[in-house]
Amino acid sequence: MKDFRRTLLILVPYLWLLALFLVPFLIVVKISLSDIALARPPYLPQFSWADGIWSFLSQLDLENFAFLASDDLYWKAYLSSLRIALVSTLLTLLIGYPIAYGMARAPEEWRATLMMLVILPFWTSFLIRVYAWMGILSQEGFLNQFLLWTGLISTPLTILNTNTAVYIGIVYTYLPFMILPIYAALDRLDGSLIEAAEDLGCSRLSAFWLVTIPLSRNGIIAGSFLVFIPALGEFVIPSLLGGSGTLMIGKVLWEEFFSNRDWPVASAVAVVLLLILIVPIVLFQRNQQKQGDP
Amino acid sequence: MRLSWFNVTSLTLGFAFLYLPMVILVIYSFNESKLVTVWAGFSTRWYGELFSNEAFLDAAWVTLKVAVVSSSFATVLGTMAAYVLVRGGRFMGRTLFSGMIYAPLVMPEVITGLSLLLLFIGIGLDRGVLTVVLAHTTFSMCYVSVVVSSRLMTFDRSLEEAALDLGCSPWDAFRLVTLPIIAPAVISGWLLAFTLSLDDLVIASFTTGPSATTLPIKIFSAVRLGVSPEINALSTIMIGLVTIGVLTASLATKRNALRQKKDAQAAARAA
């Protein structure tokens, strides 16, 4: 009876994930190896028990991947997603670190409030936070109105529908993910180490550089992955803030599926994206595990 | 500890950056003009238009139903999964199981959406509310399980063992001892799942059919063409609800912490 209960407890979530996570993913891999067809569903071959598994397998090929490799569009989209994700991760780090540092140095009684202020945007709709920037960055938007009013510029800048807007959007929406792990690392940091460094003749800046930064390394790494990984496959930000020149692979996959209705190519795009993501994901996992060890 | 001018500046600029866009959005939702960036006087006109827009109300209702049902399923499944991971001991395929719990957290939404859609088409399931609920339950159960398992890992196992020694069945021990202790984590898991479901555009777009348009899908198709005053009003309502929710939750936590501190002091005095 006890064993039966335990088995049931394991089986229910296990089977759920097998059926709704692993199997769908295997279907994606299978369709990425299939050919597009004018049928419902629009790909071949369909699996049928009558033909047997070998005749089914023999119809699969790497044609879609060869197509991805031969068409510039996909190469450029992968590279430009990598570049956008990398640059925006660095920008988020540059902006997030001083904020996390300020929070860790704030008086004890403020910290809970500051923490809540960082978390609050995270509970607010992602879509709305991206949308908020559309009104700010457009030609007649608030930023241009403000800059024109100050006299810094004489003609409005074009920011919305460019890559700049995409960078701003990513930095803005993922900033809490960068601040929180760095704050956690800085909060644990023993202040007497910095005092010791200063007593031993370090200037404040070199104490920061030689003691604070290395000791918050784990927070920096965790935060950077938490921004980089989702930014790479981002769809909402490039499609609302980016322009026709903004190439990001999440958007390409979406259009391949919904506009071109080429399911096999969309699946191949997904498989390659996942292969690219495996490296940062494994590195992130290792960093997290290392952090868990004393 | 004193704050240097550098820290004050970075905190001020940082929080201004985080909050100004939302503040501007809220202010301009009360703008009379249809031209979103030109101020033409205070008005609640767009709230009126929003509440008379059947399509938005329908979408909001669908979204709420999906979020309540999927986050409840996700909480049950995620708590089970967390219990299995932390307390389940060894069993066949444990590595695969923990892999399947963590993978959806880092999986790009476009891939999760695409793969689930291909599954639903493969098994001939009509797309609608049910398929969105299944999709949302699957990815949010993983978040719930991470939240709950971190709580399970830090709590004193001897409490459960004591209950078992004193004759509780495993289920009673869970219900009477474990569950009350991990309840805060289970509740925050539910809230997280609920928010993720309310917020999701990409996975819902892939897995839904014409019969079930959720609010994010509706918002997305409205703002694709540019800023709209009705969406500003809707955003303001959503930001307001979240702010009230988070403030209430943090006040409640603060009060709890204070009470616990008082109890501890009282206990120390008594001892």
XYZ file of C-alpha atoms in Angstrom:
565
model
C 0.000 0.000 0.000
C 2.774 2.410 0.971
C 4.733 1.516 -2.141
C 1.673 1.996 -4.284
C 1.175 5.507 -2.882
C 4.821 6.406 -3.460
C 4.704 5.115 -7.033
C 1.561 7.129 -7.682
C 3.177 10.263 -6.232
C 6.138 9.859 -8.566
C 4.163 8.756 -11.606
C 1.635 11.584 -11.831
C 4.061 14.527 -12.277
C 6.490 12.268 -14.155
C 3.982 11.183 -16.773
C 2.626 14.717 -17.062
C 6.085 16.067 -17.925
C 6.848 13.168 -20.241
C 3.621 13.717 -22.173
C 3.634 17.516 -22.244
C 7.326 18.360 -22.264
C 9.502 15.551 -23.581
C 7.177 14.053 -26.196
C 6.322 17.470 -27.749
C 10.003 18.192 -27.983
C 10.681 14.885 -29.735
C 7.885 15.760 -32.155
C 9.695 19.022 -32.956
C 12.887 17.094 -33.687
C 10.982 14.629 -35.868
C 9.207 17.355 -37.855
C 12.484 19.211 -38.347
C 13.612 16.101 -40.228
C 10.428 15.899 -42.318
C 9.443 17.549 -45.583
C 6.898 20.308 -46.067
C 3.694 19.091 -47.750
C 0.427 20.543 -48.910
C -1.590 18.540 -46.472
C -3.050 18.726 -43.004
C -0.850 18.661 -41.008
C 1.521 20.240 -43.544
C 4.459 17.872 -43.358
C 5.478 14.390 -44.475
C 6.004 11.581 -43.594
C 3.149 10.767 -41.230
C 3.897 7.886 -38.978
C 1.774 4.810 -39.500
C 2.151 1.451 -37.851
C 1.217 -0.306 -41.101
C 4.358 0.830 -42.948
C 6.644 -0.085 -40.073
C 9.206 2.029 -38.304
C 12.053 1.602 -40.813
C 10.207 2.920 -43.807
C 9.228 5.891 -41.607
C 12.784 6.545 -40.481
C 14.148 6.240 -43.995
C 11.974 9.162 -45.106
C 13.573 11.530 -42.590
C 16.489 13.679 -43.716
C 18.559 16.728 -42.819
C 17.257 18.793 -45.742
C 15.805 21.550 -43.539
C 19.093 21.994 -41.705
C 20.937 22.194 -45.022
C 18.416 24.866 -46.031
C 19.079 26.830 -42.813
C 22.810 26.647 -43.482
C 22.493 27.775 -47.094
C 20.131 30.707 -46.521
C 21.784 33.906 -45.224
C 18.701 35.005 -43.347
C 18.998 32.327 -40.665
C 22.741 32.744 -40.134
C 22.310 36.461 -39.785
C 19.364 36.032 -37.434
C 21.280 33.680 -35.117
C 24.354 35.918 -35.101
C 22.374 39.084 -34.590
C 20.368 37.473 -31.732
C 23.630 36.447 -30.093
C 25.019 39.963 -30.508
C 21.884 41.679 -29.214
C 21.649 39.296 -26.233
C 25.341 39.741 -25.403
C 25.390 43.540 -25.679
C 22.193 43.932 -23.687
C 23.500 41.574 -20.991
C 26.603 43.778 -20.637
C 24.472 46.931 -20.530
C 22.178 45.372 -17.921
C 25.228 44.477 -15.826
C 26.633 48.015 -16.083
C 23.311 49.517 -15.006
C 22.296 46.806 -12.538
C 25.535 46.557 -10.565
C 25.519 50.115 -9.164
C 21.862 49.701 -8.196
C 22.535 46.390 -6.412
C 25.591 47.954 -4.769
C 23.584 50.955 -3.594
C 20.921 48.621 -2.184
C 23.477 46.542 -0.293
C 24.983 49.723 1.175
C 21.618 51.261 2.091
C 20.575 51.450 5.764
C 19.220 48.130 7.066
C 15.660 49.425 7.490
C 15.388 50.535 3.846
C 16.497 47.286 2.298
C 13.192 45.409 2.477
C 11.437 48.320 0.766
C 14.122 48.645 -1.927
C 13.928 44.898 -2.502
C 10.146 45.130 -2.925
C 10.598 47.995 -5.390
C 12.876 45.800 -7.512
C 10.488 42.834 -7.391
C 7.310 44.824 -8.109
C 8.011 45.326 -11.837
C 8.614 41.578 -12.093
C 4.987 40.911 -11.078
C 3.744 43.514 -13.549
C 2.869 42.305 -17.016
C 5.937 41.916 -19.238
C 3.908 42.941 -22.289
C 2.792 46.182 -20.625
C 6.314 47.057 -19.544
C 7.508 46.667 -23.131
C 4.494 48.568 -24.421
C 5.207 51.488 -22.062
C 8.359 52.209 -24.074
C 6.472 52.535 -27.368
C 4.953 55.818 -26.205
C 8.288 57.056 -24.886
C 10.511 56.255 -27.833
C 8.306 57.155 -30.806
C 8.990 60.175 -33.052
C 6.562 62.400 -31.146
C 7.130 60.474 -27.901
C 8.107 61.762 -24.470
C 11.837 61.305 -24.889
C 11.925 63.335 -28.099
C 9.610 65.984 -26.642
C 11.878 66.249 -23.625
C 15.097 66.441 -25.656
C 13.594 69.034 -28.021
C 12.429 71.075 -25.012
C 15.903 71.060 -23.466
C 17.351 72.119 -26.818
C 19.761 69.179 -26.944
C 18.420 68.180 -30.347
C 16.625 70.178 -33.028
C 14.977 67.339 -34.949
C 13.351 64.296 -33.312
C 15.468 61.140 -33.144
C 14.275 57.879 -34.639
C 14.583 55.345 -31.837
C 11.436 53.218 -31.972
C 11.702 50.385 -34.513
C 15.496 50.272 -34.358
C 17.917 47.979 -32.547
C 18.528 50.734 -29.963
C 14.918 50.391 -28.849
C 15.404 46.617 -28.560
C 18.439 47.129 -26.298
C 16.492 49.552 -24.118
C 13.570 47.116 -23.926
C 15.727 44.143 -22.911
C 17.710 46.119 -20.329
C 14.511 47.518 -18.854
C 12.538 44.282 -18.607
C 15.383 42.047 -17.413
C 17.034 44.501 -14.996
C 15.477 42.893 -11.866
C 16.988 39.515 -12.868
C 20.439 41.130 -12.831
C 19.967 43.172 -9.652
C 18.648 40.396 -7.408
C 21.512 37.834 -7.630
C 24.170 40.581 -7.414
C 22.404 42.110 -4.425
C 22.256 38.672 -2.769
C 26.030 38.232 -3.287
C 26.872 41.754 -2.052
C 24.568 41.386 0.931
C 26.505 38.293 2.094
C 29.823 40.057 1.614
C 31.709 40.630 4.872
C 32.261 44.397 5.174
C 35.358 43.922 7.327
C 37.223 42.533 4.296
C 36.885 45.887 2.537
C 37.902 47.735 5.698
C 40.940 45.465 5.964
C 41.889 46.212 2.353
C 41.555 49.949 2.981
C 43.542 49.722 6.223
C 46.282 47.938 4.335
C 46.581 50.841 1.954
C 44.122 50.121 -0.849
C 42.304 53.141 -2.214
C 38.490 52.845 -2.128
C 38.414 52.228 -5.853
C 41.055 49.513 -5.826
C 39.425 47.883 -2.780
C 36.212 47.784 -4.795
C 38.044 46.391 -7.800
C 40.171 43.844 -5.921
C 37.769 42.728 -3.179
C 34.133 43.594 -3.875
C 33.981 42.614 -7.559
C 35.710 39.202 -7.176
C 33.559 38.347 -4.142
C 30.355 39.165 -6.022
C 31.488 37.133 -9.026
C 28.865 34.426 -8.564
C 26.084 36.991 -8.475
C 27.420 38.640 -11.630
C 27.602 35.303 -13.453
C 24.133 34.176 -12.329
C 22.567 37.534 -13.241
C 24.247 37.585 -16.650
C 22.928 34.141 -17.563
C 19.461 35.004 -16.273
C 19.434 37.912 -18.736
C 21.316 36.327 -21.639
C 19.372 33.041 -21.886
C 15.847 34.485 -22.220
C 17.059 37.482 -24.259
C 18.426 35.158 -26.943
C 15.027 33.670 -27.782
C 13.077 36.885 -27.128
C 10.033 37.534 -29.297
C 7.877 40.285 -27.770
C 10.593 42.963 -27.500
C 11.915 42.770 -31.087
C 8.418 42.598 -32.525
C 7.088 45.623 -30.611
C 10.176 47.831 -30.322
C 12.368 46.540 -33.152
C 12.019 47.420 -36.796
C 12.086 45.543 -40.066
C 15.885 45.577 -39.800
C 15.860 43.855 -36.409
C 16.687 40.213 -36.916
C 16.087 37.998 -33.926
C 15.642 34.278 -34.085
C 12.502 34.177 -31.902
C 10.811 36.495 -34.365
C 12.067 34.493 -37.372
C 10.675 31.282 -35.866
C 7.313 32.970 -35.216
C 7.061 34.290 -38.770
C 8.223 31.002 -40.287
C 5.412 29.296 -38.425
C 2.531 31.781 -38.542
C 3.212 33.650 -41.810
C 5.052 31.176 -44.046
C 3.359 28.157 -42.470
C 6.547 26.171 -43.030
C 6.416 23.886 -39.997
C 9.462 21.746 -40.811
C 11.716 24.804 -41.198
C 10.256 26.416 -38.045
C 11.048 23.180 -36.173
C 14.598 23.108 -37.535
C 15.055 26.749 -36.418
C 13.894 25.696 -32.928
C 16.268 22.732 -32.763
C 19.287 24.845 -33.748
C 18.316 27.574 -31.247
C 18.214 24.949 -28.521
C 21.607 23.567 -29.540
C 23.036 27.091 -29.235
C 21.399 27.516 -25.818
C 22.790 24.280 -24.385
C 26.243 25.830 -23.789
C 25.097 28.793 -21.647
C 22.521 26.624 -19.858
C 25.109 24.031 -18.841
C 27.537 26.770 -17.728
C 24.756 28.403 -15.694
C 23.835 25.105 -14.008
C 27.472 24.503 -13.077
C 27.780 27.987 -11.602
C 24.619 27.456 -9.543
C 25.863 24.093 -8.259
C 29.243 25.538 -7.355
C 27.454 28.243 -5.407
C 25.515 25.590 -3.525
C 28.758 23.990 -2.314
C 30.418 25.624 0.670
C 25.965 52.799 7.434
C 25.928 56.061 5.507
C 25.074 56.380 1.860
C 27.671 58.008 -0.325
C 26.561 60.441 -3.025
C 27.440 57.782 -5.586
C 25.047 55.259 -4.065
C 22.272 57.823 -3.734
C 22.689 58.789 -7.387
C 22.693 55.224 -8.672
C 19.662 54.274 -6.589
C 17.735 57.376 -7.669
C 18.560 56.979 -11.349
C 18.008 53.220 -11.225
C 14.579 53.409 -9.662
C 13.628 56.337 -11.885
C 14.495 54.156 -14.873
C 12.416 51.263 -13.483
C 9.371 53.341 -12.593
C 9.171 56.393 -14.905
C 7.878 54.462 -17.937
C 5.025 53.014 -15.892
C 4.253 56.366 -14.232
C 4.053 58.054 -17.645
C 1.751 55.281 -18.878
C -0.557 55.719 -15.881
C -0.667 59.538 -16.198
C -1.452 59.446 -19.908
C -4.238 56.903 -19.436
C -6.219 59.857 -18.037
C -5.568 61.955 -21.130
C -8.619 63.254 -22.990
C -6.946 63.228 -26.409
C -6.834 60.254 -28.735
C -3.322 61.348 -29.653
C -1.557 59.581 -26.870
C 1.417 61.898 -26.500
C -0.443 65.229 -26.522
C -1.975 66.217 -23.189
C -5.515 67.559 -23.658
C -6.873 67.562 -20.127
C -7.949 65.039 -17.514
C -10.587 62.499 -18.460
C -11.659 58.976 -17.625
C -13.108 58.537 -21.103
C -10.827 55.650 -22.077
C -11.794 53.663 -19.006
C -15.419 54.025 -20.092
C -14.589 52.872 -23.610
C -12.601 49.955 -22.219
C -15.460 48.718 -20.053
C -17.921 48.929 -22.916
C -15.603 46.924 -25.173
C -17.054 43.414 -25.146
C -14.010 41.840 -26.797
C -11.691 43.022 -24.012
C -14.064 41.907 -21.283
C -14.423 38.466 -22.877
C -10.655 38.122 -23.212
C -10.173 39.191 -19.597
C -12.667 36.554 -18.459
C -10.995 33.793 -20.504
C -7.574 34.820 -19.152
C -8.781 34.778 -15.562
C -10.377 31.332 -15.957
C -7.248 29.898 -17.566
C -5.016 31.433 -14.889
C -7.057 30.171 -11.921
C -7.432 26.634 -13.257
C -3.889 26.220 -14.592
C -2.199 27.693 -11.512
C -4.223 25.409 -9.244
C -3.279 22.298 -11.227
C 0.308 23.539 -11.434
C 0.440 24.005 -7.665
C -0.726 20.446 -6.989
C 1.575 18.895 -9.594
C 4.503 21.154 -8.734
C 4.227 20.416 -5.012
C 4.098 16.678 -5.776
C 7.151 17.015 -8.001
C 9.034 18.995 -5.349
C 8.189 16.381 -2.713
C 9.383 13.596 -5.007
C 12.628 15.458 -5.773
C 13.478 16.311 -2.173
C 11.984 13.405 -0.219
C 11.451 10.713 -2.837
C 14.837 9.032 -2.485
C 16.205 7.132 -5.446
C 14.017 5.849 -8.223
C 14.435 4.903 -11.834
C 14.792 7.923 -14.117
C 15.321 10.469 -11.353
C 17.879 12.407 -13.406
C 15.485 12.671 -16.336
C 12.766 13.819 -13.932
C 14.825 16.628 -12.431
C 15.981 17.573 -15.920
C 12.379 17.893 -17.054
C 11.620 20.104 -14.033
C 14.476 22.534 -14.734
C 14.514 22.550 -18.544
C 11.216 24.417 -19.061
C 12.541 27.269 -16.896
C 15.240 28.092 -19.434
C 13.440 26.955 -22.594
C 12.630 29.843 -24.953
C 8.868 30.407 -24.983
C 8.704 30.128 -28.768
C 10.031 26.566 -28.565
C 7.719 25.515 -25.734
C 4.763 26.975 -27.630
C 5.704 25.390 -30.944
C 6.306 21.953 -29.430
C 3.013 21.905 -27.523
C 1.088 23.032 -30.583
C 2.636 20.242 -32.650
C 1.644 17.757 -29.941
C -1.961 18.986 -29.797
C -2.257 18.781 -33.575
C -0.582 15.372 -33.580
C -3.121 13.898 -31.173
C -6.010 15.762 -32.773
C -6.960 17.889 -29.760
C -9.011 20.969 -30.725
C -7.237 24.137 -29.692
C -9.013 26.326 -27.181
C -9.227 26.955 -23.447
C -8.289 23.351 -22.602
C -5.050 23.356 -24.595
C -3.959 26.705 -23.119
C -4.673 25.364 -19.618
C -2.586 22.243 -20.334
C 0.281 24.361 -21.685
C 0.247 26.819 -18.782
C -0.002 24.055 -16.189
C 3.052 22.363 -17.676
C 5.451 25.288 -17.578
C 4.214 26.830 -14.355
C 4.341 23.540 -12.406
C 8.102 23.694 -12.871
C 8.275 27.160 -11.268
C 6.057 25.982 -8.394
C 8.250 22.951 -7.868
C 11.422 25.083 -7.661
C 9.826 27.414 -5.096
C 8.403 24.572 -2.982
C 11.489 22.370 -3.122
C 13.733 25.158 -1.837
C 11.430 25.394 1.203
C 11.330 21.604 1.644
C 15.120 21.458 1.612
C 15.507 23.865 4.524
C 12.960 22.405 6.870
C 13.623 20.080 9.762
C 12.904 16.543 8.674
C 12.726 15.224 12.228
C 9.294 16.863 12.591
C 7.910 14.554 9.898
C 9.708 11.577 11.394
C 8.274 12.341 14.826
C 4.760 12.358 13.388
C 5.398 9.029 11.660
C 6.839 7.520 14.871
C 3.789 8.664 16.781
C 1.573 6.673 14.464
C 0.600 9.074 11.693
C 0.137 7.610 8.235
C 2.464 9.204 5.636
C -0.494 11.100 4.193
C -1.532 12.396 7.634
C 2.060 13.377 8.380
C 2.142 15.340 5.141
C -1.283 16.915 5.703
C -0.821 17.766 9.384
C 2.893 18.546 9.622
C 4.578 19.153 6.282
C 1.857 21.066 4.469
C 1.280 23.727 7.166
C 5.034 24.380 7.286
C 5.530 24.662 3.531
C 2.196 26.500 3.031
C 3.796 29.955 2.458
C 5.951 28.485 -0.326
C 2.945 26.693 -1.834
C 0.970 29.957 -1.785
C 3.770 31.937 -3.399
C 4.105 29.142 -5.955
C 0.422 29.498 -6.780
C 0.732 33.273 -7.080
C 3.766 32.905 -9.340
C 1.944 30.384 -11.549
C -1.117 32.656 -11.635
C 0.947 35.692 -12.706
C 2.877 33.712 -15.315
C -0.382 32.505 -16.814
C -1.980 35.990 -16.817
C 1.102 37.387 -18.471
C 1.863 34.799 -21.126
C 1.556 35.866 -24.741
C 3.821 33.553 -26.724
C 2.785 30.112 -25.477
C -0.898 31.078 -25.476
C -0.643 32.353 -29.065
C 0.682 29.001 -30.212
C -1.689 26.813 -28.241
C -4.979 28.671 -28.481
C -7.657 28.534 -31.135
C -10.137 31.147 -32.362
C -12.541 30.305 -29.526
C -10.197 31.399 -26.753
C -8.452 34.759 -27.106
C -6.590 35.708 -23.950
C -5.970 39.277 -22.811
C -2.246 39.360 -23.724
C -3.086 38.167 -27.254
C -5.726 40.889 -27.499
C -3.330 43.541 -26.165
C -0.549 42.419 -28.480
C -2.686 42.631 -31.600
C -3.949 46.070 -30.506
C -0.533 47.600 -29.791
C 1.289 46.124 -32.769
C 0.059 49.066 -34.794
C 0.992 51.665 -32.195
C 0.046 53.169 -28.863
C -3.645 53.155 -27.977
C -5.349 55.065 -25.142
C -7.620 52.128 -24.286
C -4.588 49.908 -23.700
C -3.119 52.643 -21.481
C -6.262 52.485 -19.345
C -6.131 48.682 -19.232
C -2.427 48.757 -18.301
C -3.136 51.216 -15.493
C -5.762 48.898 -14.026
C -3.371 45.944 -14.211
C -0.459 47.892 -12.699
C -2.787 49.090 -9.930
C -3.968 45.564 -9.071
C -0.395 44.211 -8.969
C 0.778 47.108 -6.791
C -2.041 46.564 -4.302
C -1.318 42.812 -4.277
C 2.422 43.153 -3.711
C 1.981 45.869 -1.054
C -0.556 43.740 0.841
C 1.673 40.674 0.651
C 4.756 42.523 1.872
C 2.839 44.188 4.715
C 1.479 40.795 5.757
C 4.982 39.286 5.730
C 6.279 42.207 7.772
C 3.505 41.809 10.353
C 4.152 38.074 10.548
C 7.859 38.637 11.083
C 7.119 41.179 13.826
C 4.709 38.800 15.531
C 7.217 35.975 15.377
C 9.866 38.247 16.863
C 7.476 39.188 19.700
C 6.607 35.533 20.308
C 10.272 34.630 20.431
C 10.932 37.433 22.914
C 7.984 36.348 25.053
C 9.247 32.766 24.989
C 12.737 33.920 25.937
C 11.345 35.914 28.892
C 9.242 32.989 30.032
C 12.199 30.625 29.917
